[in-house]
Structures are given as structure tokens and as C-alpha cells.
Amino acid sequence: MGKLYAWVNPLSFTSELDHTWVTTYDTRKFPYTSLAEVIEAGEKCWLCWGIFHPTGSTSQQPDGYLFETEADIDLSSCLVTPNAASQDDDGAKGTIFLYGIDGVCHQLANQVLYGAVKGGHAPIVEDAEGYWLSSFLYGDYGRTKDAWMRKIAGCTVAAMTTDRPQHGDAPDHLLQHARDILGDDPSVIEAIARKRGEQREIALTILAGDDVSVDEINRSNRIKLAELEAEIGTERFVAVFGYAAEDAPDLVDPAMFAASRGARLAGSEG
């Protein structure tokens, strides 16, 4: 057992979204400057499809701190390999195998934080800027649901306890967030769930090819957001997601997308 800390930094391509990552140490006290220093100190850092950050800082979170939680560090380390870049190490991807298709940093940070699961519930990075957009497009743990459940089942005895939700039993945080904001309006909740499912199918089929561009992915995501806004109304959409569809920032970082695809194609040619 040990402690996990969740952090945020603005994404390099837009200050409207937060990058999330997780550590076993408090960066406010120990601002290590490299992964080598982290490893030498006997600590762990999960980059979560990002680059190494000594500390965090956003306009909403000046020190980058989201929360800390007691967790099974061995379980987190099995689910997602620490101290490695996701674009370079398959284990550091968790089950977010294809960046921008299966998920982004929010989903991978949640996978690490699943090491803190208790009573079937684990903390998520819901207070990161842009999280509910991300959750709509990718879910809490990514689009590869079956792979994620297999990963949980295969990771240590601790993952097999009754604390682990059975397939389909995990909380649907986005739908609960929508109910908390809008009340239990079945038509709105159904629309959010349906449009989310539609985009998942598009992503895992049409957009999953090696030749897809980051612009195509972001454009497809924007189209589905606009469709949902047209169905539930702008006021409700903004209340749930924090942006109007036309103002919503793109979620996929072009630089990280390029790095992830370059590593993938290089691996397929090796």
C-alpha cells in the first residue's frame, strides 16, 4: 500500500484543457527534475501519455494538486507501468493503446488511480479542466472496455477482491454528473449515452486506421458534440460540459498524437 497523488498542468497546445498525471510523491515537496531522479528516489511517476513534469500549475490549481489517496501501488503499477513514456513502453499505455482513439491522458490517469478502488469505487480526475468532454468522448477508462476489464482481472490478487466491480457494474460518472446538474431527465440522459456510444463505434472502426490524422479525429469528435448539443439544447449542454459545442477545445494533442503514431508504425516495421 501507499499513496497516489493526482496532478494537472495545462496542455501545451491549449490552456483550456488540463493534462493529468499521477505520482507516488508530493511534487510540492519533492520537485524531481527527471524520471531518473524519481527512480533513484525509489518513487513512481506515471506520465499518462504526456511528458515529464517536475511540478504542476494551472490557473485553477496553482500548485497542480488535484487530490491524494491511499492505494495499492503494486496494483496501479500492474495496470499501468510507471516511470516510462507511454509512446515508448506498451505497459505504460495501460489499455489506452491508441492515443486519441482509445482515450487521452485523463483515461490513463484514471487507470492508474484504479489502484485506490474501494467498495467498487475509485477516484477519477473529474476536476481536471475539460474532463467531462473527455469522459463523453472516451469514457472514464477508455473505449477498450473489454481489454480494461481483462487487465483488471489479470493484475494481482488484490484486483480479484470483492472491491472490484464486475463487468458493467462500474459507476457511470458522466451520466451521474448529468443527473446531478440537470435532474433525472430520461431523454437527456439517454441522448448522452447514445451519442457517446455512437462516437465510440466510429472511433474504433472508421478512425482506428494507421492513416487517420489528428485533424480527422478532432473533427469527428466536434461533430458528435454538436449533434448532442442540437439534441439536448445549448443551455443543458453547457451546464454539463462547461462549453458550448462550437467553443469546446480539441482534446487530442497533435504533438503527442504524432509521437504515438510514429512509435506505433516504427514498431510494426521492426
mmCIF file with all atom_site columns, C-alpha atoms in Angstrom, residues 20 22 48 80 93 95-96 101-114 120-128 130-145 148-149 152 165 168-179 192 196 200 241:
data_model
loop_
_atom_site.group_PDB
_atom_site.id
_atom_site.type_symbol
_atom_site.label_atom_id
_atom_site.label_alt_id
_atom_site.label_comp_id
_atom_site.label_asym_id
_atom_site.label_entity_id
_atom_site.label_seq_id
_atom_site.pdbx_PDB_ins_code
_atom_site.Cartn_x
_atom_site.Cartn_y
_atom_site.Cartn_z
_atom_site.occupancy
_atom_site.B_iso_or_equiv
_atom_site.pdbx_formal_charge
_atom_site.auth_seq_id
_atom_site.auth_comp_id
_atom_site.auth_asym_id
_atom_site.auth_atom_id
_atom_site.pdbx_PDB_model_num
ATOM 1  C CA . THR A 1 20  ? -3.298  14.790 -15.846 1.00 0.00 ? 20  THR A CA 1
ATOM 2  C CA . VAL A 1 22  ? -0.045  10.553 -11.177 1.00 0.00 ? 22  VAL A CA 1
ATOM 3  C CA . CYS A 1 48  ? -0.101  9.225  -18.754 1.00 0.00 ? 48  CYS A CA 1
ATOM 4  C CA . VAL A 1 80  ? -0.030  0.902  -15.957 1.00 0.00 ? 80  VAL A CA 1
ATOM 5  C CA . LYS A 1 93  ? -0.189  2.685  -22.164 1.00 0.00 ? 93  LYS A CA 1
ATOM 6  C CA . THR A 1 95  ? -5.285  -0.114 -22.196 1.00 0.00 ? 95  THR A CA 1
ATOM 7  C CA . ILE A 1 96  ? -5.184  3.293  -23.893 1.00 0.00 ? 96  ILE A CA 1
ATOM 8  C CA . ILE A 1 101 ? -8.671  6.832  -30.288 1.00 0.00 ? 101 ILE A CA 1
ATOM 9  C CA . ASP A 1 102 ? -8.911  4.758  -27.103 1.00 0.00 ? 102 ASP A CA 1
ATOM 10 C CA . GLY A 1 103 ? -8.520  7.756  -24.814 1.00 0.00 ? 103 GLY A CA 1
ATOM 11 C CA . VAL A 1 104 ? -6.208  10.548 -23.717 1.00 0.00 ? 104 VAL A CA 1
ATOM 12 C CA . CYS A 1 105 ? -4.343  11.390 -20.511 1.00 0.00 ? 105 CYS A CA 1
ATOM 13 C CA . HIS A 1 106 ? -7.500  11.590 -18.369 1.00 0.00 ? 106 HIS A CA 1
ATOM 14 C CA . GLN A 1 107 ? -8.429  7.974  -19.024 1.00 0.00 ? 107 GLN A CA 1
ATOM 15 C CA . LEU A 1 108 ? -4.902  6.710  -18.393 1.00 0.00 ? 108 LEU A CA 1
ATOM 16 C CA . ALA A 1 109 ? -4.630  8.652  -15.123 1.00 0.00 ? 109 ALA A CA 1
ATOM 17 C CA . ASN A 1 110 ? -7.916  7.073  -14.034 1.00 0.00 ? 110 ASN A CA 1
ATOM 18 C CA . GLN A 1 111 ? -6.498  3.643  -14.813 1.00 0.00 ? 111 GLN A CA 1
ATOM 19 C CA . VAL A 1 112 ? -3.540  4.322  -12.512 1.00 0.00 ? 112 VAL A CA 1
ATOM 20 C CA . LEU A 1 113 ? -5.885  5.618  -9.821  1.00 0.00 ? 113 LEU A CA 1
ATOM 21 C CA . TYR A 1 114 ? -7.885  2.408  -10.006 1.00 0.00 ? 114 TYR A CA 1
ATOM 22 C CA . GLY A 1 120 ? -16.191 -0.877 -6.197  1.00 0.00 ? 120 GLY A CA 1
ATOM 23 C CA . HIS A 1 121 ? -15.379 2.829  -6.476  1.00 0.00 ? 121 HIS A CA 1
ATOM 24 C CA . ALA A 1 122 ? -12.110 4.522  -7.413  1.00 0.00 ? 122 ALA A CA 1
ATOM 25 C CA . PRO A 1 123 ? -11.238 8.233  -7.599  1.00 0.00 ? 123 PRO A CA 1
ATOM 26 C CA . ILE A 1 124 ? -11.121 9.862  -11.033 1.00 0.00 ? 124 ILE A CA 1
ATOM 27 C CA . VAL A 1 125 ? -9.660  13.136 -12.293 1.00 0.00 ? 125 VAL A CA 1
ATOM 28 C CA . GLU A 1 126 ? -13.061 14.740 -12.774 1.00 0.00 ? 126 GLU A CA 1
ATOM 29 C CA . ASP A 1 127 ? -11.863 18.166 -11.595 1.00 0.00 ? 127 ASP A CA 1
ATOM 30 C CA . ALA A 1 128 ? -9.346  18.448 -14.433 1.00 0.00 ? 128 ALA A CA 1
ATOM 31 C CA . GLY A 1 130 ? -12.198 19.521 -19.848 1.00 0.00 ? 130 GLY A CA 1
ATOM 32 C CA . TYR A 1 131 ? -12.778 16.221 -18.065 1.00 0.00 ? 131 TYR A CA 1
ATOM 33 C CA . TRP A 1 132 ? -16.486 15.850 -18.860 1.00 0.00 ? 132 TRP A CA 1
ATOM 34 C CA . LEU A 1 133 ? -15.851 16.404 -22.563 1.00 0.00 ? 133 LEU A CA 1
ATOM 35 C CA . SER A 1 134 ? -13.177 13.747 -22.330 1.00 0.00 ? 134 SER A CA 1
ATOM 36 C CA . SER A 1 135 ? -15.477 11.393 -20.438 1.00 0.00 ? 135 SER A CA 1
ATOM 37 C CA . PHE A 1 136 ? -18.191 11.805 -23.066 1.00 0.00 ? 136 PHE A CA 1
ATOM 38 C CA . LEU A 1 137 ? -15.832 11.007 -25.920 1.00 0.00 ? 137 LEU A CA 1
ATOM 39 C CA . TYR A 1 138 ? -13.697 8.325  -24.254 1.00 0.00 ? 138 TYR A CA 1
ATOM 40 C CA . GLY A 1 139 ? -15.385 7.199  -21.036 1.00 0.00 ? 139 GLY A CA 1
ATOM 41 C CA . ASP A 1 140 ? -13.665 7.152  -17.657 1.00 0.00 ? 140 ASP A CA 1
ATOM 42 C CA . TYR A 1 141 ? -11.276 4.315  -18.517 1.00 0.00 ? 141 TYR A CA 1
ATOM 43 C CA . GLY A 1 142 ? -11.102 4.447  -22.304 1.00 0.00 ? 142 GLY A CA 1
ATOM 44 C CA . ARG A 1 143 ? -13.018 2.953  -25.169 1.00 0.00 ? 143 ARG A CA 1
ATOM 45 C CA . THR A 1 144 ? -11.422 -0.507 -24.939 1.00 0.00 ? 144 THR A CA 1
ATOM 46 C CA . LYS A 1 145 ? -13.806 -1.703 -22.218 1.00 0.00 ? 145 LYS A CA 1
ATOM 47 C CA . TRP A 1 148 ? -9.667  -2.874 -19.460 1.00 0.00 ? 148 TRP A CA 1
ATOM 48 C CA . MET A 1 149 ? -11.726 -5.475 -17.603 1.00 0.00 ? 149 MET A CA 1
ATOM 49 C CA . ILE A 1 152 ? -8.039  -5.588 -14.006 1.00 0.00 ? 152 ILE A CA 1
ATOM 50 C CA . PRO A 1 165 ? -16.722 -4.009 -9.900  1.00 0.00 ? 165 PRO A CA 1
ATOM 51 C CA . GLY A 1 168 ? -20.813 -3.386 -16.432 1.00 0.00 ? 168 GLY A CA 1
ATOM 52 C CA . ASP A 1 169 ? -21.165 -2.546 -12.726 1.00 0.00 ? 169 ASP A CA 1
ATOM 53 C CA . ALA A 1 170 ? -18.682 0.341  -12.525 1.00 0.00 ? 170 ALA A CA 1
ATOM 54 C CA . PRO A 1 171 ? -20.288 3.740  -11.875 1.00 0.00 ? 171 PRO A CA 1
ATOM 55 C CA . ASP A 1 172 ? -21.097 5.811  -14.945 1.00 0.00 ? 172 ASP A CA 1
ATOM 56 C CA . HIS A 1 173 ? -19.679 9.090  -13.707 1.00 0.00 ? 173 HIS A CA 1
ATOM 57 C CA . LEU A 1 174 ? -20.736 11.188 -16.700 1.00 0.00 ? 174 LEU A CA 1
ATOM 58 C CA . LEU A 1 175 ? -24.379 10.164 -16.521 1.00 0.00 ? 175 LEU A CA 1
ATOM 59 C CA . GLN A 1 176 ? -24.401 10.725 -12.769 1.00 0.00 ? 176 GLN A CA 1
ATOM 60 C CA . HIS A 1 177 ? -22.787 14.148 -13.302 1.00 0.00 ? 177 HIS A CA 1
ATOM 61 C CA . ALA A 1 178 ? -25.520 14.993 -15.827 1.00 0.00 ? 178 ALA A CA 1
ATOM 62 C CA . ARG A 1 179 ? -28.234 13.892 -13.377 1.00 0.00 ? 179 ARG A CA 1
ATOM 63 C CA . ILE A 1 192 ? -25.823 11.493 -23.855 1.00 0.00 ? 192 ILE A CA 1
ATOM 64 C CA . ARG A 1 196 ? -21.314 8.550  -26.610 1.00 0.00 ? 196 ARG A CA 1
ATOM 65 C CA . ARG A 1 200 ? -17.121 5.002  -29.638 1.00 0.00 ? 200 ARG A CA 1
ATOM 66 C CA . PHE A 1 241 ? -19.776 20.072 -20.199 1.00 0.00 ? 241 PHE A CA 1
#
